[in-house]
Coordinates of C-alpha atoms in Angstrom, one line a residue:
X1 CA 36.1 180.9 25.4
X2 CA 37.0 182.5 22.2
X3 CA 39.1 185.8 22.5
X4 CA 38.6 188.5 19.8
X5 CA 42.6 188.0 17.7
X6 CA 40.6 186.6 14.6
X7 CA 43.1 183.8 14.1
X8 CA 42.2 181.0 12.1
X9 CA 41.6 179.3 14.9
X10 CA 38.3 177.0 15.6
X11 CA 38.5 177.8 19.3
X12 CA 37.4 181.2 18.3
X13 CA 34.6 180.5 16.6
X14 CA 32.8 179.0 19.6
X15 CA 30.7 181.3 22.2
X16 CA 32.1 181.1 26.0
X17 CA 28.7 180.9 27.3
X18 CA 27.1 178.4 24.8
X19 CA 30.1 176.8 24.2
X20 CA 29.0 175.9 20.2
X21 CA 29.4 178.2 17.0
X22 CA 28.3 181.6 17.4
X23 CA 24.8 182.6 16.2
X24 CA 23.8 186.1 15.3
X25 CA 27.8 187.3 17.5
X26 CA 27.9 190.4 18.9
X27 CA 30.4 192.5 20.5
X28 CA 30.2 194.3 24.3
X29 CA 32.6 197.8 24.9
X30 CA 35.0 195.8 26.2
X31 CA 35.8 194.2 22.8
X32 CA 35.0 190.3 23.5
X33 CA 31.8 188.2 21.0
X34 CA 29.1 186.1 22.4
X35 CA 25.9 185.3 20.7
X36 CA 23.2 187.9 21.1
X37 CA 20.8 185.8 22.6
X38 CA 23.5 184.1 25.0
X39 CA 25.1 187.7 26.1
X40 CA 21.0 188.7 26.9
X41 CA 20.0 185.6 28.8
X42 CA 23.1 186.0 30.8
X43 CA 22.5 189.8 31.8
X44 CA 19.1 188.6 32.3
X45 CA 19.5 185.8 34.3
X46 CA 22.7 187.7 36.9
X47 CA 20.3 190.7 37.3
X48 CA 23.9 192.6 36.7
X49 CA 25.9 194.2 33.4
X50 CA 29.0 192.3 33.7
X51 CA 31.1 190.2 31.0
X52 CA 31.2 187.1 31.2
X53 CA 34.8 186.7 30.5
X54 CA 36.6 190.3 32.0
X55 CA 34.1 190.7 34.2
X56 CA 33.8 194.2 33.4
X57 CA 30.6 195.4 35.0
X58 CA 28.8 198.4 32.8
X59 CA 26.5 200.5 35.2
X60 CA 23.9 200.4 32.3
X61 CA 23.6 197.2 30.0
X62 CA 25.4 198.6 26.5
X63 CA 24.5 198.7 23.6
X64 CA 25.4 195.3 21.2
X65 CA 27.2 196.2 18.2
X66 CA 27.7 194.0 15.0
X67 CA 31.3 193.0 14.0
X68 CA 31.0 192.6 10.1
X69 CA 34.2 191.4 10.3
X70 CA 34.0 188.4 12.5
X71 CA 30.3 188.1 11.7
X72 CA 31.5 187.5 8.0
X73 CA 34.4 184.7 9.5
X74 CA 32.2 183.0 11.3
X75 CA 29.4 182.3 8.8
X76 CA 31.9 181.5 6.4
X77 CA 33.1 178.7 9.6
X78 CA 29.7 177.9 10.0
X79 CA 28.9 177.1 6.5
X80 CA 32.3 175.2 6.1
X81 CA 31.4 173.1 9.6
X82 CA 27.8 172.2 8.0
X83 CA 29.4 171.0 4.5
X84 CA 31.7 168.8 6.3
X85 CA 28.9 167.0 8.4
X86 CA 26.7 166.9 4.9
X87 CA 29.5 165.4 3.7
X88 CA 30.8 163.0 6.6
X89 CA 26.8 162.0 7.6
X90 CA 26.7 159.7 4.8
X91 CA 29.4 158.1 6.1
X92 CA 28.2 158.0 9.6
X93 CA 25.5 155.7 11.0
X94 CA 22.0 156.7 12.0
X95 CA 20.6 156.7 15.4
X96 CA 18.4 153.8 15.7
X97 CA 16.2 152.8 18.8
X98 CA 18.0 152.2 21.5
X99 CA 20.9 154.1 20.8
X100 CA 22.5 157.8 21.8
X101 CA 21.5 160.8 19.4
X102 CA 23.7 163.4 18.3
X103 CA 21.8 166.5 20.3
X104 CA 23.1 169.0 18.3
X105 CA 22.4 167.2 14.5
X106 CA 18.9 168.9 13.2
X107 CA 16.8 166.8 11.1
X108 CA 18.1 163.3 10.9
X109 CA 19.9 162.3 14.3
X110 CA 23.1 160.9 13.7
X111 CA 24.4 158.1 16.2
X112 CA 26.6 159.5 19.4
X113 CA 29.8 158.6 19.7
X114 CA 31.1 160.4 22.8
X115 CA 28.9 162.6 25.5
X116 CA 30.1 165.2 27.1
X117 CA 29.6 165.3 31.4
X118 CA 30.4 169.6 31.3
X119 CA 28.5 170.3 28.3
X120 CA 25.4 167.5 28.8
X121 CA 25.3 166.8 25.7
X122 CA 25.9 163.9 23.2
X123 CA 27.8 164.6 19.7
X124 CA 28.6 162.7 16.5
X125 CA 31.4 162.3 14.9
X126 CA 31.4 166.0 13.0
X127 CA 30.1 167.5 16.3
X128 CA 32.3 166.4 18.4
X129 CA 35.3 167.2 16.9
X130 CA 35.6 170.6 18.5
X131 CA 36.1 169.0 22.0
X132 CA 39.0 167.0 20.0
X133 CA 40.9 169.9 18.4
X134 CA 39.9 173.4 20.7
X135 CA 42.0 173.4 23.7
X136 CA 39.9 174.6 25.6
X137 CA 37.4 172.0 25.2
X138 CA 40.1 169.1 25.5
X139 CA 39.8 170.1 28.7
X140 CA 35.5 168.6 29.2
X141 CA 35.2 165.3 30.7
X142 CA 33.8 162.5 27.5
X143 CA 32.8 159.5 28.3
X144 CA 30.8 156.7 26.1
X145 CA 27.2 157.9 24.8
X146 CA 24.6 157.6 27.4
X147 CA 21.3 158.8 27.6
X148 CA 20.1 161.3 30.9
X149 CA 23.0 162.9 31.4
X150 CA 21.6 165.2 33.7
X151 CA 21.2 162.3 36.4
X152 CA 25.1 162.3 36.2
X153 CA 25.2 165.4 37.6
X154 CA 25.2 166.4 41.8
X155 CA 21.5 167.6 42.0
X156 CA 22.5 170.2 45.0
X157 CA 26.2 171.4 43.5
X158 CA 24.9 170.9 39.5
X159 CA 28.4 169.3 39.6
X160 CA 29.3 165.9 37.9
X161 CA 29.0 162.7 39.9
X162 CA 33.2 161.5 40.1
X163 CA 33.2 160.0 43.3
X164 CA 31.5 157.2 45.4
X165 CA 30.7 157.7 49.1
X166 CA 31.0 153.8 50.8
X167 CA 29.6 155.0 54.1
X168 CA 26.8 156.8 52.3
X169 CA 26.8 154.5 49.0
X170 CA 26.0 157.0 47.1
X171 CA 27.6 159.0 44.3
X172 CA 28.7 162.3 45.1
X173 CA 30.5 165.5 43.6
X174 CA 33.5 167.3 44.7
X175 CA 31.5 169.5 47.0
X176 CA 29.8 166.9 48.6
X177 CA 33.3 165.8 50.1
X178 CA 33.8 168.9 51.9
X179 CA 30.3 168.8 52.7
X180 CA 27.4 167.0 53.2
X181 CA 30.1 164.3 53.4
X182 CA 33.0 165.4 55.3
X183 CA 35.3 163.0 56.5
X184 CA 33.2 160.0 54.6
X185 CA 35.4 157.2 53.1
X186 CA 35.3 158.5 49.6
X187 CA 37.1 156.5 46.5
X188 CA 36.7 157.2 42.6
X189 CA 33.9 156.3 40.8
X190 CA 36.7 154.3 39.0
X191 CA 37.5 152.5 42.1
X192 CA 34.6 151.8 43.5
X193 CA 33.1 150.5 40.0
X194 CA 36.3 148.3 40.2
X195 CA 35.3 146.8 42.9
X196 CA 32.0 146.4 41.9
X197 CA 32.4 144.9 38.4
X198 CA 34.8 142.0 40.6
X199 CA 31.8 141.3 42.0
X200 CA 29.5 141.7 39.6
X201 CA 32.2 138.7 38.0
X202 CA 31.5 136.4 40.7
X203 CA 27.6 137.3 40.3
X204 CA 27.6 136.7 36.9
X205 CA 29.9 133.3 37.2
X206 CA 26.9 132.5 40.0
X207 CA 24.1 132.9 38.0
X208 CA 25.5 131.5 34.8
X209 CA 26.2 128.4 37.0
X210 CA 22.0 129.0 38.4
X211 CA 21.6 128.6 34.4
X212 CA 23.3 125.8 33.9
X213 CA 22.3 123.9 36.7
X214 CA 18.2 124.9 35.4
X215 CA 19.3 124.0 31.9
X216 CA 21.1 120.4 32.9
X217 CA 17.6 119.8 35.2
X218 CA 15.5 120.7 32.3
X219 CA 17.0 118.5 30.1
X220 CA 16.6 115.7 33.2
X221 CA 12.9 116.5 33.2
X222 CA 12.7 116.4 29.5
X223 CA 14.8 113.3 29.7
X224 CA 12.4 111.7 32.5
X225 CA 9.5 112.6 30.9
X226 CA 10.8 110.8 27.7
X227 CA 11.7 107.7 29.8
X228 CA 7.9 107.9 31.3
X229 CA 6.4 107.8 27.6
X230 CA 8.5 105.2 26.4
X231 CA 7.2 103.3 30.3
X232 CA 3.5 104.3 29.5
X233 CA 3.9 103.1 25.9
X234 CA 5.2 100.1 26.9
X235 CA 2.5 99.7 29.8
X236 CA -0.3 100.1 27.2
X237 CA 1.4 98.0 24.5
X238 CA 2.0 95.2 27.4
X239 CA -1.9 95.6 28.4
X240 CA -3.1 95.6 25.1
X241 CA -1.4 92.1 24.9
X242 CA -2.1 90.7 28.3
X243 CA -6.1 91.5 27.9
X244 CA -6.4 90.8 24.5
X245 CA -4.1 87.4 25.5
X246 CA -6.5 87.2 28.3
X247 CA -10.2 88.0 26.1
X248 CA -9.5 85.5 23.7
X249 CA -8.7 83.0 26.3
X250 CA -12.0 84.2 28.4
X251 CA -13.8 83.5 24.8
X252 CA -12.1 80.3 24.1
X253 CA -13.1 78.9 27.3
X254 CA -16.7 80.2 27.0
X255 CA -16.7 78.4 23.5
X256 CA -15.2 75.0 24.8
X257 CA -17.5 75.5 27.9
X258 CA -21.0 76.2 25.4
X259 CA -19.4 73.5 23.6
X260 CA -19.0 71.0 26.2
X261 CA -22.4 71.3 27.2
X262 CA -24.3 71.4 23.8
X263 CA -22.8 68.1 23.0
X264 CA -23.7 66.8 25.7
X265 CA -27.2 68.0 25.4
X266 CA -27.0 66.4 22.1
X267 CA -25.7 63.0 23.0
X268 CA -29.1 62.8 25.7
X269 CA -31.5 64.2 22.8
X270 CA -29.9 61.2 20.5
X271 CA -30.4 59.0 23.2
X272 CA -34.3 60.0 23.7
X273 CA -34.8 60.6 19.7
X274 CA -33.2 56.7 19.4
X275 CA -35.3 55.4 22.2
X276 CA -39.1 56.6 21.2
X277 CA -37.9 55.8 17.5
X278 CA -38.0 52.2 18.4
X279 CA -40.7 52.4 20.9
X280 CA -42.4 54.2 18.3
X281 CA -41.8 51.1 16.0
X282 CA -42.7 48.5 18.3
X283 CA -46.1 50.6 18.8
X284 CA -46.6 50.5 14.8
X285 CA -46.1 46.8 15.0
X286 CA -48.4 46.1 17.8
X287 CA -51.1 48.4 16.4
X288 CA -50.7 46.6 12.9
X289 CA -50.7 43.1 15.1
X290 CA -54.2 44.6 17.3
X291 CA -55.5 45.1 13.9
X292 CA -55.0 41.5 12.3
X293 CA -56.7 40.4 15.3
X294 CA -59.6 42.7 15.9
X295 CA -60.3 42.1 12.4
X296 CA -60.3 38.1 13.0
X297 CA -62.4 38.6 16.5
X298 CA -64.7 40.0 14.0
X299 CA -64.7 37.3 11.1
X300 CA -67.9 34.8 10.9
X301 CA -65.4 32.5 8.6
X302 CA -64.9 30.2 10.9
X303 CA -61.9 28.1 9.0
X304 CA -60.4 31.7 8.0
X305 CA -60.3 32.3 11.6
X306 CA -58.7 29.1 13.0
X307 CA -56.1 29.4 10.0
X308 CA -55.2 32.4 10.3
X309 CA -55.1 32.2 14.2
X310 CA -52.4 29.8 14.0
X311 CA -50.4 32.0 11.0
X312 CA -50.6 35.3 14.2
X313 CA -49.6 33.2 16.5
X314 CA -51.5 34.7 19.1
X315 CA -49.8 32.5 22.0
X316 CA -46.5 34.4 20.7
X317 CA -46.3 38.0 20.4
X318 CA -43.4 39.5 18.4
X319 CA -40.4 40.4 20.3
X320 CA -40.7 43.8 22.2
X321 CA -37.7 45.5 24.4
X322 CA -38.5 46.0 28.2
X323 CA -38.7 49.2 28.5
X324 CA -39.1 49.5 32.4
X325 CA -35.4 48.7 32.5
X326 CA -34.6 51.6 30.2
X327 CA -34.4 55.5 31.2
X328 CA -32.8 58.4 29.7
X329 CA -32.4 60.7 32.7
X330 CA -32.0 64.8 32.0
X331 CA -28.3 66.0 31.0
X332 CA -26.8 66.9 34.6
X333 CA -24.3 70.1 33.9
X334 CA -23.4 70.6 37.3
X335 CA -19.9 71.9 38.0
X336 CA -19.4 72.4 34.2
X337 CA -19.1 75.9 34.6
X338 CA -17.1 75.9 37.9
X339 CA -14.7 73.9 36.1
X340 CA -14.2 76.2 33.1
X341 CA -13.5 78.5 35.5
X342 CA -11.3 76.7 37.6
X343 CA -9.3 76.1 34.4
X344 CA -9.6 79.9 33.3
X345 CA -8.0 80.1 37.0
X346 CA -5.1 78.3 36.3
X347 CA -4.4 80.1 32.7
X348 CA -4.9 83.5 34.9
X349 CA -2.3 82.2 37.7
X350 CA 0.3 81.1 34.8
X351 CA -0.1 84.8 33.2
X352 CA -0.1 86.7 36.5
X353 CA 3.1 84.6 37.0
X354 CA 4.7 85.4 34.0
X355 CA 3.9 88.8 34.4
X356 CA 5.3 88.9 38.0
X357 CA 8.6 87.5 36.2
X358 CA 8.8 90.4 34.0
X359 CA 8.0 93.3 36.5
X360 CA 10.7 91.9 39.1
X361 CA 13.2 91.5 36.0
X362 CA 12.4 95.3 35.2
X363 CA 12.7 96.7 39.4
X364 CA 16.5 94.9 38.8
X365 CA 17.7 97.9 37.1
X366 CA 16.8 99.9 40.8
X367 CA 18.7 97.7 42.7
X368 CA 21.1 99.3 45.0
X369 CA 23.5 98.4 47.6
X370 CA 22.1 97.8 50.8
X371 CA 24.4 97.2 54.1
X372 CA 23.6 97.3 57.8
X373 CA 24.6 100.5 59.9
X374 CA 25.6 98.8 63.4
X375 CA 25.0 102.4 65.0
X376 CA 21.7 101.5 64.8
X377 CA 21.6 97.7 65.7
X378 CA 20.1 96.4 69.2
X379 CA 22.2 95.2 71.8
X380 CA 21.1 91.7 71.3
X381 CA 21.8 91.2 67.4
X382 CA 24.6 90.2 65.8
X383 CA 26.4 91.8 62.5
X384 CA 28.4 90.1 60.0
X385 CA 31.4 91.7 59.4
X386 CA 29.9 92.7 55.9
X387 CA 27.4 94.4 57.0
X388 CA 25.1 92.1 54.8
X389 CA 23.6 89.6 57.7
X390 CA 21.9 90.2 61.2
X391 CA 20.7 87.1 63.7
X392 CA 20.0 87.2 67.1
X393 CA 22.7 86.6 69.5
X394 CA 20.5 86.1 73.1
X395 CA 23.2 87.9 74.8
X396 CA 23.5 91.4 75.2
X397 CA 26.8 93.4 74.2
X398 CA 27.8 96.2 75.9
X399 CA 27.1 99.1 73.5
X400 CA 27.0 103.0 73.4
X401 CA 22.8 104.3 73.9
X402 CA 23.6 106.6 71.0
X403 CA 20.4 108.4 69.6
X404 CA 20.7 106.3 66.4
X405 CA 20.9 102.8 68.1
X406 CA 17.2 100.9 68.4
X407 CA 17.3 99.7 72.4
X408 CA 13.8 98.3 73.0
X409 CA 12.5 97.1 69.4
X410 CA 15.2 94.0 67.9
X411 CA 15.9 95.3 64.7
X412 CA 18.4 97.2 62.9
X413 CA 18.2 99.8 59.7
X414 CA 20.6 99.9 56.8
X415 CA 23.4 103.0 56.1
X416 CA 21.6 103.8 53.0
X417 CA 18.5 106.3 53.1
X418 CA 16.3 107.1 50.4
X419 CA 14.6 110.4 49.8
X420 CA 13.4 109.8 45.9
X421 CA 13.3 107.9 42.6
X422 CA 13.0 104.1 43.2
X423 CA 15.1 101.0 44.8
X424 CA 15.0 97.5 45.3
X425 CA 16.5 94.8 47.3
X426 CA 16.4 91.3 48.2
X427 CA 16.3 89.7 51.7
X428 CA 17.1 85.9 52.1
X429 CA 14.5 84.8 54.8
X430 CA 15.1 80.9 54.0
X431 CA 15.3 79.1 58.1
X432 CA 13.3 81.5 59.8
X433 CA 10.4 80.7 61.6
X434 CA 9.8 84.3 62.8
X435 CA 11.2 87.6 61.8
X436 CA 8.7 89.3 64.9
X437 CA 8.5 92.2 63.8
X438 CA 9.0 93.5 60.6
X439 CA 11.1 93.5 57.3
X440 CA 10.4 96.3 55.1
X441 CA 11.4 100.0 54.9
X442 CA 10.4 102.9 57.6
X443 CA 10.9 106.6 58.0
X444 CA 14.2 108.0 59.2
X445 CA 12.0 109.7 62.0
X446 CA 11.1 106.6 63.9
X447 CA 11.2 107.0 67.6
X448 CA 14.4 104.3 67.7
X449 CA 13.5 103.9 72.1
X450 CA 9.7 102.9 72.4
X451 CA 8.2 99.2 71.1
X452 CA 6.7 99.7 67.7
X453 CA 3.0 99.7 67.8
X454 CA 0.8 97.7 65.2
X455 CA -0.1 101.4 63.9
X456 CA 1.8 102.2 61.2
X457 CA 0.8 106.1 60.9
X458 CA 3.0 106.6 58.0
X459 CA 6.4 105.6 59.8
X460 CA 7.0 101.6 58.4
X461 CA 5.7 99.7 55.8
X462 CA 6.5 96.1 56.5
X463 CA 5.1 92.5 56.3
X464 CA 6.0 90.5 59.4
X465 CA 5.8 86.5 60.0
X466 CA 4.7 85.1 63.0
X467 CA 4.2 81.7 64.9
X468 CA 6.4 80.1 61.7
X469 CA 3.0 80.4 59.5
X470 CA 1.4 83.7 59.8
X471 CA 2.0 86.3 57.2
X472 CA 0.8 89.8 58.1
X473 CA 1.3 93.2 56.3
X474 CA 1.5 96.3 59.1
X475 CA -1.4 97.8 57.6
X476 CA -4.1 99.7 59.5
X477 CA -5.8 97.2 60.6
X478 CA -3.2 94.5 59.3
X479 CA -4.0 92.3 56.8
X480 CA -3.6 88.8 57.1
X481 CA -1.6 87.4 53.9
X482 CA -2.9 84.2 51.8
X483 CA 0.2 82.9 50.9
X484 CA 0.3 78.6 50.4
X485 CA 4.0 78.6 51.0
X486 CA 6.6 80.6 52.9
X487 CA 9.0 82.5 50.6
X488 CA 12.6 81.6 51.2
X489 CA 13.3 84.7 49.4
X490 CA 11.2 88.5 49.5
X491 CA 12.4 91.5 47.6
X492 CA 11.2 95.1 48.5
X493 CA 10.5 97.6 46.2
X494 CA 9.5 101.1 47.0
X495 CA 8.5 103.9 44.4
X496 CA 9.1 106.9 46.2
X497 CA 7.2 109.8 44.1
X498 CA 4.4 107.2 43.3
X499 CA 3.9 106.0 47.0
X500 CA 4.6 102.6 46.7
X501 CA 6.1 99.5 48.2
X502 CA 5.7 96.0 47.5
X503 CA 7.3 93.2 48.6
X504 CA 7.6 89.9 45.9
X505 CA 8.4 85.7 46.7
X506 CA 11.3 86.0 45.1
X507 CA 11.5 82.8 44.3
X508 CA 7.6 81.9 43.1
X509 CA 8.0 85.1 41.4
X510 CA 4.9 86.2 43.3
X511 CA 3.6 89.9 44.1
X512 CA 2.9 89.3 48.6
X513 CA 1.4 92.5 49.1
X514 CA 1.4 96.1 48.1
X515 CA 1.1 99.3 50.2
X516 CA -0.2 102.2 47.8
X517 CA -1.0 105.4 48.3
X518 CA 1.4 106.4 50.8
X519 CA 3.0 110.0 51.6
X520 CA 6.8 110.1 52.1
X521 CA 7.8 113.3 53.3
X522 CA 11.3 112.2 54.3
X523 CA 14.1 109.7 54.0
X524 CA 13.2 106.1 53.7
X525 CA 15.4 103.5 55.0
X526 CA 15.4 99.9 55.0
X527 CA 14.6 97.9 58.0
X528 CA 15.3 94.1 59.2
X529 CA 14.2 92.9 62.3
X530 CA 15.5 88.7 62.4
X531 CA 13.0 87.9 65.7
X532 CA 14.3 85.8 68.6
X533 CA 16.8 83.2 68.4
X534 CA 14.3 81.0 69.8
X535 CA 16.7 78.5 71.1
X536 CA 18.2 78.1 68.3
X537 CA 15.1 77.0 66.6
X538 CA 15.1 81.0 65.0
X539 CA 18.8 81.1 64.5
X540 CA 18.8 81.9 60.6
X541 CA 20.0 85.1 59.9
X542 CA 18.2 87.6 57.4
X543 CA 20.4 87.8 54.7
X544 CA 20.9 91.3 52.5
X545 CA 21.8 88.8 49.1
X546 CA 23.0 90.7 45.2
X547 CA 19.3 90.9 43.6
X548 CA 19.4 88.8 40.6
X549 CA 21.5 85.9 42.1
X550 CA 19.8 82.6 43.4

C-alpha cells in the first residue's frame, strides 16, 4: 500500500486496495490516496467509514478531495508506465491460442509470463514488473502463467491452495489445517507433487513401454501381413501354373484321345471305301460280261454266236474275290476314353506328387524341437534317455499317479505345447504293426485317467493303425484311409490360427489325411501312443527323428 511521502518511489503509485496504478486518486481526512472508485466500493461493500489502511473510522463517510499534487505525479507515472510497454510490446510476444494473456494489457493481449496467486491475475513482461521492484509486492506468491486462477484458491477461506491433505487427498488452504482438517496428515503442495511426479515417472516409463510394445506388434502385424501377400502371391502364381500345367495337359489328352479315335475311324472307312471300290469293279465287269452275253442269247447269227461263245468263254468266268470270307466289322472304341483317363491319372498323381514335395519342403521352416515329457508317460512305456523314442516295455514301473501322467490310455505327450502360429514334426513309424491308438496332436485339457473314446469332440486329432493294415483318421465317424502302402515315415503339421493338421508319408511324399476346420481354444501338444509290444512282434519304437533327415 502506498503511503502519502511523494517519493519517487513506484510502490507509491499503486492503490492498497486495487493493488495497480491509481485511477482518478483521492485523498480521505486522514491524509492516505486510493482510487475514487476503489475507496467507494470499499465503504460500500463494509457498510462502515473506515480506512482501509489506519483504520480510522469517520462517523459520516467524508468528503473525497483531489490532491493536484499527487494527481499530477501519478499521471505523469502513468503515462511513463504506458510508453514503456508501447515501447517493450514490440519486443514482447503476442498471446496466441493456447497460451496465458496479460489481464491487465488493453487491446492486443500480450503473452503472460508470471501469474500472480494473491492478486489472480496474469501479467506480461511490463506489467509485471511492479511485483519485481515494489516491496511490497515482492512479497505475492508468482508462479508460471496458468489460466483459472481462481480454482487455485480455497473456495470456503478465498485463500490459496499451498497444501495437500493425503487423508482427505485434496488440496487445502492454511485454514483448512486448523479446520475442516485438523490433525489430517498435511504436506506441501511441493511435497506431495514430488511424490507424485515420481510416480507419474514410473507411469510415464509404463506407458512408453505400452507404446513400444503396440508399435514393435504393429510392425509384426505389418510384417505378417507382408509375409501373407508374398504366401498368397505365391499361392496364385503356383496355381496359375499347376492349372494352366494341368489344362493344357487335360487338352492334350483330349486331342491325342479325338485323335486316336478319328484315325482309327479313318483306317475302317479306308477299309470299307477300298472294299466296295473293288466289289464295285468286279460288278462293272460282270455287268459288262451279262451284257456280251445277253446280247449273243439274242443273236440269230448263228456262226457269230458259236465264235464268239468260245472268245467269252462262258465255261470260265473272270476271276472274282470271295467275298463271304471278307468283313469289315464297325470301329470298336471301347476303353479308349477310360484309358485317356487312366493316363491323365497318372500325369495328375506325378503332379500332386511333386506338389506334395514342395509343400512338405516349405512346413520344414516350422519345424521345431519335439521331446517326450516322462511326467506324462504310462507306467508300461519306455523312454529313451533323449527323450526322442517311446516302445512298450510290458512291464509296469513303479511311478508317481501325478495329475500329468496318462494311467489308463498307453501313450505319452511331448514337453513342448503349442498355443499359435505353425509347427511340424516327423515320427519314424518304420516296424510297427500297430500304434493302437493314436499319433497326432491333442489338447492340453485331455482327461490324462479315462480310455480315450473314438469321439474326438475337439480334444485329439490323430490317425491311428490297426491290425498291421488299417489306417484310420479319429474323425467323427472315422474315416478309413486308402493308403496302398504303410508309411515308414509320417510328419504332422498343424496350422494353429487356420485350424489345421495334416499328417504326410514322409517318404512317398504323400498328403494321408487332413483335419480342417477345427477350433483350438488352448495349447496343442503332440501325442504318441507306440501300441502293445505284442510279443515282441510290436517292439519298434516311435521315433521323434530331425525333419529333413532320411
Amino acid at each position: 500500500m502506498a503511503s502519502a511521502n511523494f517519493l519517487p518511489s513506484e510502490d507509491q503509485f499503486l492503490c492498497s486496495v486495487c493493488l495497480d496504478v491509481f485511477t482518478d486518486p483521492v485523498t480521505t481526512p486522514c491524509g492516505h490516496n486510493f482510487c475514487k472508485n476503489c475507496i467507494n466500493d470499499y465503504w460500500n461493500t463494509n457498510n462502515q467509514n473506515m480506512c482501509p489502511l489506519c483504520t480510522k473510522v469517520f462517523f459520516s463517510r467524508p468528503e473525497l478531495l483531489v490532491n493536484t499534487l499527487f494527481s499530477g505525479m501519478v499521471s505523469q507515472f502513468r503515462q511513463s508506465t504506458q510508453q514503456k510497454a508501447s515501447s517493450s510490446s514490440s519486443e514482447q510476444q503476442e498471446s496466441r491460442p493456447g497460451e496465458v494473456p496479460c489481464d491487465v494489457c488493453t487491446g492486443t493481449k500480450l503473452k503472460a509470463l508470471k501469474s500472480c496467486l494473491v492478486c489472480l491475475a496474469s501479467y506480461c513482461e511490463t506489467h509485471l514488473e511492479p511485483h519485481l521492484t515494489a516491496s511490497r509486492l515482492k512479497r505475492h506468491q508468482l508462479m508460471d502463467p496458468v489460466e483459472n486462477l481462481e480454482d487455485r484458491m480455497c473456495l470456503k477461506h478465498d485463500k490459496p491452495l499451498e497444501l495437500f491433505c493425503r487423508t482427505d487427498q485434496t488440496c487445502v488452504c492454511m485454514l483448512c489445517t486448523v479446520l475442516d482438517h485438523k490433525m489430517h496428515n498435511v504436506v506441501p503442495l511441493k511435497q506431495e507433487c514430488e511424490g507424485k511426479k515420481v510416480e507419474l515417472q514410473k507411469t510415464e516409463a509404463e506407458t512408453q513401454e505400452m507404446i513400444q510394445k503396440r508399435r514393435l506388434k504393429i510392425q509384426e502385424v505389418q510384417h505378417n501381413v507382408k509375409l501373407s501377400e508374398e504366401d498368397a502371391d505365391r499361392e496364385k502364381a503356383e496355381g496359375v501354373q499347376v492349372f494352366t500345367g494341368l489344362k493344357e495337359s487335360v487338352e492334350r489328352k483330349l486331342n491325342e484321345l479325338i485323335t486316336t479315335i478319328e484315325e482309327k475311324q479313318r483306317s475302317t472307312k479306308k477299309q470299307a471305301e477300298d472294299a466296295i471300290r473293288e466289289m464295285e469293279q468286279e460288278i462293272s465287269d460282270l455287268m459288262k460280261r451279262s451284257t456280251e452275253v445277253e446280247k449273243l442269247s439274242l443273236s440269230e447269227d448263228h456262226l457269230h454266236v458259236l465264235q464268239s461263245v468260245q472268245s467269252l468263254n462262258i465255261h470260265h468266268p473272270p476271276p472274282t474275290k470271295d467275298w463271304s470270307q471278307v468283313s469289315v466289322p464297325p470301329a470298336s472304341h471301347e476303353g479308349t476314353v477310360r484309358r485317356a483317363v487312366s493316363q491323365l491319372e497318372g500325369t495328375l498323381s506325378n503332379m500332386m506328387k511333386t506338389l506334395v514335395e514342395v509343400e512338405m519342403k516349405r512346413l520344414q521352416k516350422f519345424a521345431v524341437d519335439v521331446t517326450l515329457d516322462p511326467k506324462t508317460a504310462h507306467h508300461y512305456l519306455i523312454l529313451s534317455d533323449d527323450g526322442k523314442q517311446v516302445k512298450h516295455g510290458d512291464v509296469t514301473k513303479n511311478l508317481p499317479n501325478n495329475p500329468e501322467r496318462f494311467t489308463t490310455c498307453i501313450c505319452v505327450l511331448a514337453k513342448q505345447s503349442f498355443s499359435s502360429g505353425k509347427f511340424y514334426f516327423e515320427i519314424q513309424v518304420k516296424g510297427k504293426t500297430e500304434w493302437f491308438l493314436f499319433l497326432g496332436v491333442v489338447r492340453e485339457s485331455i482327461n490324462r485317467k479315462e480310455e480315450i473314446t473314438w469321439r474326438p469332440e475337439d480334444v485329439y486329432w490323430t490317425i491311428d493303425l490297426t491290425n498291421g493294415n488299417k489306417y484310420i483318421a479319429a474323425a467323427d465317424p472315422p474315416v478309413l484311409l486308402p493308403l496302398k502302402s504303410g508309411p515308414q515315415k509320417v510328419g504332422v503339421f498343424v496350422d494353429y490360427e487356420e485350424g489345421l493338421v495334416s499328417f504326410y508319408d514322409v517318404e512317398a511324399a504323400a498328403l494321408i489325411y487332413s483335419f480342417t476346420g477345427c477350433s483350438f481354444k488352448e495349447k496343442l501338444l503332440p501325442y504318441f501312443c507306440p501300441g502293445h509290444n505284442d510279443d515282441g512282434i510290436n517292439s519298434a519304437p516311435l521315433v521323434i527323428t530331425p525333419v529333413g533327415v532320411n
